[in-house]
Phi, psi and omega in degrees: 000130182282166180299322180294320178295319178297316180295323178297321178295317178296318179297318178298314181295316180294326175297319178295318181296324180284329182274341179259136182284347177205152173208150182241142175254123183232160177245113179246023189293330184263009180278147176288163180300319180298317181292318180293325176293320176297318178297315180297324177297316179296318177302313181297315182293334179272359178078022178257180180224137179229131178210144180268133179228159172287145181301324180294325177292318179297316180300315180296321179291322178298325181295340181274356184286340180085008176239161175284110182246021183297334178298331183291347179301329178296332180275348185265056176237144180070201179279144183226135172241149181247130180251115184258145176221133175261338186285289183217160180290341182267348183302313178294325179294319178294322177298313179299315180300315180294322178294319178299317180297321182290339182270349179050058180293140178290155179299135179089350179266128180288123181292150179242147355289146184277129175286120180260325181188160179218146176238111183232113180047052177071008174256144183247134178235129182242136173097153180293337180290352179271359185301313181297321177298317182292331180290338182263357180292135177260142179283171181300319182295319178295317180294320177296319178299316178295319180297316178297319177299319178293322180289326180285332185302310179297322179296318179296321179295319179296315180297317179297317180296319179294319180294315180290326177295321178296320178295319179294318180297318178297320179295319179294316179298321180295317179296316178297319180293325178290326178293319180293325180288333184273000000 
């Protein structure tokens, strides 16, 4: 591979990292061909992307993100594949969890592919023990939706109180006018 081809690969990878709000680094090196194909099918059906890169290419691409990503060096050992998500930071974690469940791993056996690290909205998570935490992360759109719902709730309560108060006031005025007429 020529130097220009390597640089083109790094540029492609850094472009993907910058355009995706999250990506996970996994090790699928000890998986059988059948299992890796099954994993890739699941990735495709969930609308995610998985590709294997050399660790040096990943490191160079991480340097272009504009954040301190030196913690990710711990994840860049052995073979590495990158799992990209545009939707939410938890989508790849949920995919991994569901794939592990479908494989029925025996107790004490480390499920494959192994989660080595994750980059979610400029936050870094290292190790397979972070998988459950990553499945509960909400994306920016989900958080904005919840925030808007919380902000709208008091306004809706005020409007509702004013509307119901107006109905009560009309009822009281009607009752008073009927008493005066009687």
